[in-house]
Coordinates of C-alpha atoms in Angstrom, one line a residue:
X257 CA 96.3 109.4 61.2
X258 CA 92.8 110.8 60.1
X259 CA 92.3 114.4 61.3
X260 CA 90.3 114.2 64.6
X261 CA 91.8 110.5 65.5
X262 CA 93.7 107.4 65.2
X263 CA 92.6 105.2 61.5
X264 CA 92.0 101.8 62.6
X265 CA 90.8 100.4 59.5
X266 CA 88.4 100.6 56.7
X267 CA 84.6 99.0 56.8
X268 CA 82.3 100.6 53.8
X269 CA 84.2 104.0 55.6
X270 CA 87.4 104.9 58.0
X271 CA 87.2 103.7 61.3
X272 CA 89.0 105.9 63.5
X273 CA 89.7 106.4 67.0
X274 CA 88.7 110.2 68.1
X275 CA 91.6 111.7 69.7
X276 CA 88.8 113.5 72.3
X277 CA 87.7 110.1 73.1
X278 CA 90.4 108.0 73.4
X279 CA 90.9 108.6 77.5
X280 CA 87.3 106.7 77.4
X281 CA 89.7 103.7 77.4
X282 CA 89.1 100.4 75.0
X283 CA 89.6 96.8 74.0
X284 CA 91.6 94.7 71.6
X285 CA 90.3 90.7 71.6
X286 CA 91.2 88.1 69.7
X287 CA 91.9 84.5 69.6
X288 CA 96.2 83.6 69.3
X289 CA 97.1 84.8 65.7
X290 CA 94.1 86.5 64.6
X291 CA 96.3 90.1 64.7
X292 CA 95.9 91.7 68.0
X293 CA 99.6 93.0 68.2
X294 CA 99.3 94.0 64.5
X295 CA 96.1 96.3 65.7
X296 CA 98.0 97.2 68.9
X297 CA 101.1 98.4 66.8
X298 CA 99.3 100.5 64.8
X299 CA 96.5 102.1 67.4
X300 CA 100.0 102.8 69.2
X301 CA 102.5 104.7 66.2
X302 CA 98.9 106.5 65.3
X303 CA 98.5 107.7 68.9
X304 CA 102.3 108.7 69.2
X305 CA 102.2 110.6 65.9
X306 CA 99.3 112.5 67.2
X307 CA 101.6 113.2 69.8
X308 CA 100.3 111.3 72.5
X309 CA 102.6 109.2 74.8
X310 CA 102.2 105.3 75.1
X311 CA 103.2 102.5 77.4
X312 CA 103.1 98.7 76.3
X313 CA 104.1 95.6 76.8
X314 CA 106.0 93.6 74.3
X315 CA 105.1 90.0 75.6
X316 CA 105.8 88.3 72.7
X317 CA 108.9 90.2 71.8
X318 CA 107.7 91.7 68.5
X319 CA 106.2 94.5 69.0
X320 CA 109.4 96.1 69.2
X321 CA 109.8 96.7 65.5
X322 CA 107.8 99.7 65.9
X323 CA 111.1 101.3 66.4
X324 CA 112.1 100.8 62.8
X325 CA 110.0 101.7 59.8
X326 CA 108.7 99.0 57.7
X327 CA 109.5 97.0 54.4
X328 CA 105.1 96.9 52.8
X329 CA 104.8 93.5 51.1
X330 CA 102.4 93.1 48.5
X331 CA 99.3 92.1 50.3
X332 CA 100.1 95.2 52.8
X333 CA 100.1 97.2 49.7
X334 CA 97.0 96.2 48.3
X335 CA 95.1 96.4 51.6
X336 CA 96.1 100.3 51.9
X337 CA 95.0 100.7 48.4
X338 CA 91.7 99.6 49.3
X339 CA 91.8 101.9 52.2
X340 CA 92.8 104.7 49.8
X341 CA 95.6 105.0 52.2
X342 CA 99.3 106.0 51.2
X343 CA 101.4 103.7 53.1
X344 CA 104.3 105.9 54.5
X345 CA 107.5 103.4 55.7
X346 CA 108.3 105.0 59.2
X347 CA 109.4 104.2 62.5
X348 CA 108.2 105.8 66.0
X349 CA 110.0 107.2 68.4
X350 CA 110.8 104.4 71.4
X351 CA 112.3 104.0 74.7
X352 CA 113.0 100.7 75.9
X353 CA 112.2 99.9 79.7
X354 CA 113.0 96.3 81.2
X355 CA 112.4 95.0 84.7
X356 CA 115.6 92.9 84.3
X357 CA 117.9 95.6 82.5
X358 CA 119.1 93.3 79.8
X359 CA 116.4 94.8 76.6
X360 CA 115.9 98.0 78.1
X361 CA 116.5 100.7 80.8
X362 CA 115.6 99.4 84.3
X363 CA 112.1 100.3 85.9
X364 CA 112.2 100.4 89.7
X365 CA 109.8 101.2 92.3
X366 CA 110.2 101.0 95.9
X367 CA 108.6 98.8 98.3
X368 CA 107.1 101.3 99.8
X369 CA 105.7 103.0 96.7
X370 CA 104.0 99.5 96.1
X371 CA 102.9 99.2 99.6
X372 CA 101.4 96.2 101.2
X373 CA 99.0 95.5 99.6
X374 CA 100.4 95.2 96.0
X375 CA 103.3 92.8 97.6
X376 CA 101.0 90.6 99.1
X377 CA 98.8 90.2 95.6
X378 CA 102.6 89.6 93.8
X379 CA 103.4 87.2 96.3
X380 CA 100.1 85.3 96.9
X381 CA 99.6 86.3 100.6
X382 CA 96.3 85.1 102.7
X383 CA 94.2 87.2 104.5
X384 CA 96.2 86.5 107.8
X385 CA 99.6 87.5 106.1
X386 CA 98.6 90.6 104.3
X387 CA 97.6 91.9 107.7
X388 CA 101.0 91.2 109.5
X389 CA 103.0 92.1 105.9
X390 CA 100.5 95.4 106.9
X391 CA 101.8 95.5 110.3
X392 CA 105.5 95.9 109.1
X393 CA 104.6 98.7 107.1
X394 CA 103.1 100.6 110.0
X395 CA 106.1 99.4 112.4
X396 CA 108.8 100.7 109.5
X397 CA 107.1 103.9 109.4
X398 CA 107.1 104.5 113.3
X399 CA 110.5 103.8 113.2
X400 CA 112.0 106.0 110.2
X401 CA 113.1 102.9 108.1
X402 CA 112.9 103.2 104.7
X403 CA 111.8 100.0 102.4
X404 CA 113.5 100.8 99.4
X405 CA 114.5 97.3 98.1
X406 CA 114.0 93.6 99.4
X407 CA 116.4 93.8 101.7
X408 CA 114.9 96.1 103.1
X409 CA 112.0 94.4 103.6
X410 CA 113.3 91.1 105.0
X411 CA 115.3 93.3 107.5
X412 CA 111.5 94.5 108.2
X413 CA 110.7 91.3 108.7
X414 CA 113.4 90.4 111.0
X415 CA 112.6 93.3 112.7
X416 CA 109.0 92.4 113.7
X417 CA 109.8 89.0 114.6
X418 CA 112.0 90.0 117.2
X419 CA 109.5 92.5 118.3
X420 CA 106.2 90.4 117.9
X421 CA 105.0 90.4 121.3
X422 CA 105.3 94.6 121.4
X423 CA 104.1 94.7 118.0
X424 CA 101.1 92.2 118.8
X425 CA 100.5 94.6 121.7
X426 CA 99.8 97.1 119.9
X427 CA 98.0 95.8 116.6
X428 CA 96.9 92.4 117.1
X429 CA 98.5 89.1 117.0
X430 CA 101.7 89.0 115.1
X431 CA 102.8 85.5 114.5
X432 CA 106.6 84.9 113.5
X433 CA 105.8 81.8 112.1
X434 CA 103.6 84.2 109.5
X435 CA 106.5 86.3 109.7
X436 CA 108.7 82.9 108.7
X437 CA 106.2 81.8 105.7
X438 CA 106.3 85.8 104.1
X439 CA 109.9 85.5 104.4
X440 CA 110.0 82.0 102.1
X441 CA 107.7 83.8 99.6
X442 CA 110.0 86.9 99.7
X443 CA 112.7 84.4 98.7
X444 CA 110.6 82.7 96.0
X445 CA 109.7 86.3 94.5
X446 CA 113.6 87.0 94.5
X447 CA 114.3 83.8 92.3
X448 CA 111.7 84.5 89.7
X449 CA 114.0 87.9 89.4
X450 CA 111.5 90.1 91.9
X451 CA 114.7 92.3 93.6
X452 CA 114.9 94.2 90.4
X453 CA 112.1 95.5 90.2
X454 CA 112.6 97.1 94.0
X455 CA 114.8 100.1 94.5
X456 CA 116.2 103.5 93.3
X457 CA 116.2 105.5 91.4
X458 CA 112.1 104.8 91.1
X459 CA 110.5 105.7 87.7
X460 CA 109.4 109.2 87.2
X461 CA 106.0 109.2 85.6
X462 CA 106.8 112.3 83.6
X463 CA 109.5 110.1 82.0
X464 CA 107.3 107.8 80.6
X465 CA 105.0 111.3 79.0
X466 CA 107.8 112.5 76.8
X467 CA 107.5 114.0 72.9
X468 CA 110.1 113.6 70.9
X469 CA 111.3 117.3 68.9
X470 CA 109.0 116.9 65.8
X471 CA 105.5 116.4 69.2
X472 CA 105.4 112.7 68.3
X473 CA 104.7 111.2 71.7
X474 CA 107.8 108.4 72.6
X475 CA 106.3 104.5 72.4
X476 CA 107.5 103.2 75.7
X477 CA 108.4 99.1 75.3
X478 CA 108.5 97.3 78.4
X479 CA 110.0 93.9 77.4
X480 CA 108.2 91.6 78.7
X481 CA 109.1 88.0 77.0
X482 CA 110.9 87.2 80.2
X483 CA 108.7 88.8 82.8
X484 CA 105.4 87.2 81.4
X485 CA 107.1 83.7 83.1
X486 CA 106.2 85.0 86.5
X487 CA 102.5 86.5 85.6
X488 CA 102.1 87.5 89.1
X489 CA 105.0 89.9 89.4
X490 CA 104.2 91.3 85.6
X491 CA 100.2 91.7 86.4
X492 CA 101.3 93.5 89.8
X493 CA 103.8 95.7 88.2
X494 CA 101.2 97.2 85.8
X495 CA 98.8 97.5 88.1
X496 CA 101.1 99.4 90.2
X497 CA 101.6 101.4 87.3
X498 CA 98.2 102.6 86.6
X499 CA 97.7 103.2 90.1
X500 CA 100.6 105.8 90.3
X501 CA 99.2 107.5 87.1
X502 CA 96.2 107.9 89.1
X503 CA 97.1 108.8 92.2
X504 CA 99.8 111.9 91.0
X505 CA 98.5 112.6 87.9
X506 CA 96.1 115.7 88.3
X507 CA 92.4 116.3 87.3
X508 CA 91.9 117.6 83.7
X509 CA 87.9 116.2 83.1
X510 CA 88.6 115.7 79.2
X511 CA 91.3 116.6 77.2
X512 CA 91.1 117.5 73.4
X513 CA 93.8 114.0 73.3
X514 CA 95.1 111.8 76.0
X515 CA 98.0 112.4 78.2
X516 CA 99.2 108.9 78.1
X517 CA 97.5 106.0 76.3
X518 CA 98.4 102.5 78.5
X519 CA 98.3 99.3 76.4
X520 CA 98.0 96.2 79.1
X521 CA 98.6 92.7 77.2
X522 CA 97.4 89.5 78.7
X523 CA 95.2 91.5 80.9
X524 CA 93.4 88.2 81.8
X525 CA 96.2 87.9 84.2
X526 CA 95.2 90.9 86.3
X527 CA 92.2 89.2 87.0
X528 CA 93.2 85.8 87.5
X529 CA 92.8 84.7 91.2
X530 CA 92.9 88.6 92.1
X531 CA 90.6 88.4 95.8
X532 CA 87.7 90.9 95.8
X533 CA 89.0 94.0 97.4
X534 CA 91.4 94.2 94.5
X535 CA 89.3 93.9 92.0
X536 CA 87.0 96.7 93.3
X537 CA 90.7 98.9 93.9
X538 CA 91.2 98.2 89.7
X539 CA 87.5 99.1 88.4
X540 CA 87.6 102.4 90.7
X541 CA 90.8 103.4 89.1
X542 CA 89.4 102.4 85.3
X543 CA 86.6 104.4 86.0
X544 CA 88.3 107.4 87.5
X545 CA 91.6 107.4 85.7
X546 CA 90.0 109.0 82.5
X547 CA 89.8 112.3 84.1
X548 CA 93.5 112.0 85.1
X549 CA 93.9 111.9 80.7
X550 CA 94.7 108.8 80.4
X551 CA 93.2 105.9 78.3
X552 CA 93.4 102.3 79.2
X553 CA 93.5 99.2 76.8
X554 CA 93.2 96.0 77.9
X555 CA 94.6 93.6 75.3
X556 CA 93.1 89.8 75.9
X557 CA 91.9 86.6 74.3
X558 CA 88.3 86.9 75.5
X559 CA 86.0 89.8 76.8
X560 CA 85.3 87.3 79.5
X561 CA 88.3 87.5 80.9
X562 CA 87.9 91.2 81.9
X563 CA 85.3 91.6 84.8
X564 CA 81.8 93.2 84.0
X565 CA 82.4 96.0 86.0
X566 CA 85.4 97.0 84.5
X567 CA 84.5 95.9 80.8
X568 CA 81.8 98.0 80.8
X569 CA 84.2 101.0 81.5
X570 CA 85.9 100.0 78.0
X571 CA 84.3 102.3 75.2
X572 CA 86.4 101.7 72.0
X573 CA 86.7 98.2 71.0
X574 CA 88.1 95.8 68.5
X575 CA 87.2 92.3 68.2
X576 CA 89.5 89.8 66.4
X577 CA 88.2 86.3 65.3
X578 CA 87.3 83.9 68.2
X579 CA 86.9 80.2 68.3
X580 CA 83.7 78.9 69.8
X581 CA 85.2 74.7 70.6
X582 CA 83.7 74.1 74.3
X583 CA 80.9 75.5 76.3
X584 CA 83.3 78.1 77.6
X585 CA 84.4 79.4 74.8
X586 CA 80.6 79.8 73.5
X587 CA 79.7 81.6 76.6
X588 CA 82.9 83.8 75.8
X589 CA 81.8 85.1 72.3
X590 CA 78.0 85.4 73.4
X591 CA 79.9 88.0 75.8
X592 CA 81.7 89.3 73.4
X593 CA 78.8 89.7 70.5
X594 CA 76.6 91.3 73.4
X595 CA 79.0 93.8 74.3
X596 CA 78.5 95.9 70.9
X597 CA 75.7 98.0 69.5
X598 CA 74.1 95.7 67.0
X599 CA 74.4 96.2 63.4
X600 CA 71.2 94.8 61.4
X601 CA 73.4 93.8 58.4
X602 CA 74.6 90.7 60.6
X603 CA 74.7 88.1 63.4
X604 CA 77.6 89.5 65.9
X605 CA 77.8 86.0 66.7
X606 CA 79.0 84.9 63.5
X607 CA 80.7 87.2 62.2
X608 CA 83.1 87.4 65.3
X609 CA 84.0 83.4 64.2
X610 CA 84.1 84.4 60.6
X611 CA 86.6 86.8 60.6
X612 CA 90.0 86.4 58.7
X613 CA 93.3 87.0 60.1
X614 CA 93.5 91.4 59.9
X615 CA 89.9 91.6 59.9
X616 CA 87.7 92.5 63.1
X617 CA 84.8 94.2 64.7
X618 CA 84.9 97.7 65.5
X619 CA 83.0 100.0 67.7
X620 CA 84.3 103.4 68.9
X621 CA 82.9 106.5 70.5
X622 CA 81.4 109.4 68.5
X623 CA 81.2 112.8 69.3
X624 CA 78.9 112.9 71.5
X625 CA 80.4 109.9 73.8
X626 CA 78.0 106.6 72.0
X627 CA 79.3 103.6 70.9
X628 CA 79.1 103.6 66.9
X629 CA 77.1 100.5 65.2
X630 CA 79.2 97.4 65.0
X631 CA 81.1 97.5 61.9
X632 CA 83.4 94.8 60.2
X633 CA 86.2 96.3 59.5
X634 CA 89.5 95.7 57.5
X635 CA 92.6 96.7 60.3
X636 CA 95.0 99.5 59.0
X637 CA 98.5 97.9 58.4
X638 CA 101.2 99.8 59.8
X639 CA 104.1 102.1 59.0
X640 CA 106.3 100.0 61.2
X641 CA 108.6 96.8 61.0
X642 CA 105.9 93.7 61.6
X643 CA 108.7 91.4 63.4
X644 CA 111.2 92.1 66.5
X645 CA 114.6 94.3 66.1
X646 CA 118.1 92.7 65.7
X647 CA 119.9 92.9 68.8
X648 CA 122.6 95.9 66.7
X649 CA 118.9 97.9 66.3
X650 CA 117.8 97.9 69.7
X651 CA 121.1 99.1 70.8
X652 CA 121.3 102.1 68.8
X653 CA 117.9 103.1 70.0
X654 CA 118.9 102.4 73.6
X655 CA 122.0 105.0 72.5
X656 CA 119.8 107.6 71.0
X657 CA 117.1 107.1 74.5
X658 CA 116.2 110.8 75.9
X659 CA 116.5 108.7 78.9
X660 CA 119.6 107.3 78.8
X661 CA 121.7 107.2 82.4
X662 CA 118.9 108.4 84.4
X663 CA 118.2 104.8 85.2
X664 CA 120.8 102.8 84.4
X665 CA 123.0 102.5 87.7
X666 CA 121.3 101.0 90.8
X667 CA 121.5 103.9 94.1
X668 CA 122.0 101.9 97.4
X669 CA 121.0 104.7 99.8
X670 CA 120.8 104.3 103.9
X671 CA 117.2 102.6 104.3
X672 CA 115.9 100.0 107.0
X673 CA 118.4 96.6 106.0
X674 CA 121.6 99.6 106.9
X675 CA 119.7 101.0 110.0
X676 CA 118.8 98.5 111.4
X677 CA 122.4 96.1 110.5
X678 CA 123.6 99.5 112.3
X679 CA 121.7 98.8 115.8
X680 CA 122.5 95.4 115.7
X681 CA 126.0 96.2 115.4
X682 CA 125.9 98.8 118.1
X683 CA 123.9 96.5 120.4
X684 CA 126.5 93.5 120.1
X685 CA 129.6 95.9 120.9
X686 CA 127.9 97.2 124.0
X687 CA 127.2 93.4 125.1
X688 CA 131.1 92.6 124.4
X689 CA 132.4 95.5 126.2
X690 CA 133.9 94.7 130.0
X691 CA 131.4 96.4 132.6
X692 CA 133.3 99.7 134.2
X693 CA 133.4 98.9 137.9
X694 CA 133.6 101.6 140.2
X695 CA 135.1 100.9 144.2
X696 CA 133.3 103.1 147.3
X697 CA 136.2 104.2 149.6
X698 CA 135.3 102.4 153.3
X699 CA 135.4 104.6 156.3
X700 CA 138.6 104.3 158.5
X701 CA 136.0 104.1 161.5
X702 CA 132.6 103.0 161.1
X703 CA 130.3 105.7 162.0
X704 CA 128.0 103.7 165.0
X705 CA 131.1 102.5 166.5
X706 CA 130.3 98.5 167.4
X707 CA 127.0 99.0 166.9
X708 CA 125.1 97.7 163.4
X709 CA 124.1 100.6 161.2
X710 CA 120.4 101.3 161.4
X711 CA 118.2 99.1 158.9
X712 CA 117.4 101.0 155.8
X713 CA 113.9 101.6 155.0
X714 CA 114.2 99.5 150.9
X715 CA 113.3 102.2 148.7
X716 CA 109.8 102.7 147.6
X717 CA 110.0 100.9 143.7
X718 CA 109.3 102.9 140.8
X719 CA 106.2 101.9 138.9
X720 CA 106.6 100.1 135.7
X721 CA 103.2 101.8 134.7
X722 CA 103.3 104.8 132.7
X723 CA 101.0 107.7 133.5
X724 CA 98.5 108.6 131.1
X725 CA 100.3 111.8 130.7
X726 CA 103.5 109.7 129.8
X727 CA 101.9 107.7 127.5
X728 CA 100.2 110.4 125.6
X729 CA 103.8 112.7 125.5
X730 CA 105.2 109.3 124.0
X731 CA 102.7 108.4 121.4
X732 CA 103.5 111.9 120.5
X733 CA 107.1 112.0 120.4
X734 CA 106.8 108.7 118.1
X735 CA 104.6 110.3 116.1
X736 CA 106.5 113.1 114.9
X737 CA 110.0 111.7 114.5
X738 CA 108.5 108.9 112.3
X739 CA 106.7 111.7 110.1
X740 CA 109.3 114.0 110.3
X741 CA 110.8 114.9 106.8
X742 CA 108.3 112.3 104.7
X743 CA 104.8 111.8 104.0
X744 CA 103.8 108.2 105.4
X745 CA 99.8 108.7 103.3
X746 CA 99.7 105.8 101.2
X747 CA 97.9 105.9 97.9
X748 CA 94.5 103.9 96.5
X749 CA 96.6 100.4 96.5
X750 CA 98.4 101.0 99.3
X751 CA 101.4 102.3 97.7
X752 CA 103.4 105.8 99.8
X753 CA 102.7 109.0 98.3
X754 CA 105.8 110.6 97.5
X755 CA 106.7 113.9 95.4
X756 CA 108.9 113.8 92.6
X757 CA 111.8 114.7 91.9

């Protein structure tokens, strides 16, 4: 690490990421095999060992060997001598997280916490079904049921279609045969291995900020050679993600070095497909998330796969080798070339197609906030194993995790599948039980003698309408029991607010 920032490489001088100016977010591109992860790996171990926190994904399952310290070859060597950089062998401090629990701790969030409009991006909804997947939200909350889990969620489900003509009363048509097709996707998010990602204990943020005793800030691993096989649920949990960072995490304009830095590989798949509302939701949170303290760096292919909105939020950037074949991929690195301040020494164009494997195109942020001249730029090697753990490895870190047991045994608390298995219980046994029948004692003597009693006047029948008075003390009522003891705001993408523990 250089003094004010991360070393990325050498050009005719050190390249380095300013630790003042790394919340300003960045880029890593690059064809397949041109070194992203290698550049990745070492932006991250220089960020942690300037004690700044980072979360990445390990999609290719290698980039776990920056938990071990590495074994320099000779061309590794001679590249740091050129740098005039001593080449320390060391390992950073790591956690390992894992939607499935098998390579790491598991990471849950609630369905709530995601809210309805995550879950309708993860599971491919239309227009027509996000609103009545929106509609069960609302109905849960009015009636104090908790969506913790899956289950929970069908049982909302259930729930609505039994109740769609109230329901559709009160918020517009609610159509159980929508109902019926949200179920099916539920089911089809459940076999790609979506249930564990829902439930408790939820991630605390704070647990992905830890230093370790000597201020290096923990690498957090999500492995992700598994999840990346169902791209939606992997794009919708890091988006999730970075919308919980920014919606607890509060304002601190910018900090001398980030709180957290957030590494987002193949983050053409958070754009894939996503509608437009979405992608407005993402580029507000890029552009506002830096004054939360954290940086965010999209890790992609192409520059063209990252919206224009939201690229232009990306201040540092390095640019690996790209292939120009088609009339797509030519319209990709005139993007790309375009995107940095030109350096007269050389065509952008062709230097971005030129470049060697370990080689790229760097721009970063000065001091005063401008994008530095394009440079071309040998990348740093680093300090850490290139190439994944042995399974023995990974278990010993897992052993030595600060936070090891917090997350590791699945809670099951009462929530809306419990409740509401509870009222249909209750509701069969009072249909089963005999009816209690009560006899009226007759009169020894009827009281007109022989003469028919007097017809009755039929009472006057109550009104099924409710006063407005009625109505209004009931809204009420509803109101406060289903807000009672729990905040029901929902965050920027939809997701509840909650406090932490």
């Amino acid at each position: 690490m250089a003094n004010d920032g991360v070393l990325i490489g050498f050009s005719h001088h050190l390249e380095t990421l300013r630790l003042d100016r790394a919340n300003r977010h960045g880029l890593v591109a690059g064809a397949t095999g041109t070194g992203k992860t290698v550049t990745l790996q070492a932006l991250a171990q220089g960020l942690s060992d300037a004690g700044v926190p980072v979360f990445a994904a390990d999609v290719k399952g290698d980039l776990c060997g920056i938990a071990a310290a590495g074994t320099p070859n000779e061309k590794m060597l001679a590249r740091a001598k050129v740098m005039n950089l001593e080449l320390r062998p060391a390992a950073a401090p790591v956690v390992f997280w894992d939607l499935f629990g098998e390579q790491g701790h598991p990471i849950r969030a609630t369905v709530s916490e995601m809210g309805p409009l995550l879950i309708s991006r993860m599971l491919e909804l239309n227009d027509v079904q996000e609103g009545v997947l929106s509609v069960v939200f609302r109905a849960a909350d009015e009636e104090g049921l908790l969506l913790l889990d899956l289950k929970d969620l069908q049982a909302a489900l259930t729930y609505t279609s039994q109740n769609a003509k109230e329901l559709g009363a009160r918020y517009g048509n609610v159509s159980t045969t929508t109902v019926a097709t949200i179920q099916r996707k539920l089911l089809t998010l459940e076999d790609q291995g979506g249930a564990n990602l829902f439930g408790e204990p939820a991630l605390r943020l704070s647990d992905l900020m830890r230093t370790d005793g000597s201020g290096r800030g923990y690498v957090n691993i999500l492995a992700a050679d598994k999840l990346i096989a169902s791209p939606r649920l992997y794009a919708t949990f890091l988006l999730w993600l970075m919308s919980e960072l920014f919606e607890e995490l509060p304002e601190i304009g910018d900090p001398d070095k980030p709180r957290l830095a957030f590494f987002f590989d193949e983050a053409h798949l958070l754009f894939r497909d996503a509608p437009k509302p979405l992608l407005e939701k993402v580029e507000q949170v890029v552009r506002l998330i830096r004054s939360k303290g954290v940086g965010v760096y999209f890790v992609t292919q192409n520059p063209a796969d990252i919206p224009e909105t939201v690229l232009g939020q990306l201040g540092n950037r390095v640019q690996h080798a790209l292939r120009a074949y088609s009339p797509l991929d030519q319209r990709g690195l005139k993007a790309a070339a375009d995107s940095f301040r030109t350096n007269p020494a050389f065509d952008t164009a062709e230097a971005i197609q030129a470049l060697g494997v370990g080689e790229a195109l760097v721009s970063v942020l000065d001091e005063k906030g401008a994008p530095t001249m394009v440079q071309k730029t040998l990348i740093r090697p680093p300090a850490s194993r290139l190439g994944p753990l042995t399974p023995a490895e990974r278990a010993a870190v897992m052993a030595a995790s600060p936070v090891r047991g917090l997350y590791d045994e699945a809670q099951d608390r009462d929530s809306a599948f419990e409740k509401l298995a509870a009222r249909a219980t209750a509701a069969a046994e009072a249909a089963a039980a005999p009816p209690v029948q009560t006899r009226r004692a007759e009169p020894a003597t009827a009281p007109w003698g022989d003469e028919p009693p007097p017809a009755r006047r039929p009472a006057a029948r109550a009104s099924n309408r409710q006063s407005m008075g009625e109505t209004f003390a009931k809204q009420l009522l509803r109101t406060v029991a289903s807000t009672a003891g729990r905040e029901i705001m929902r965050g920027l993408m939809g997701g509840l607010k909650r406090s932490r523990r």
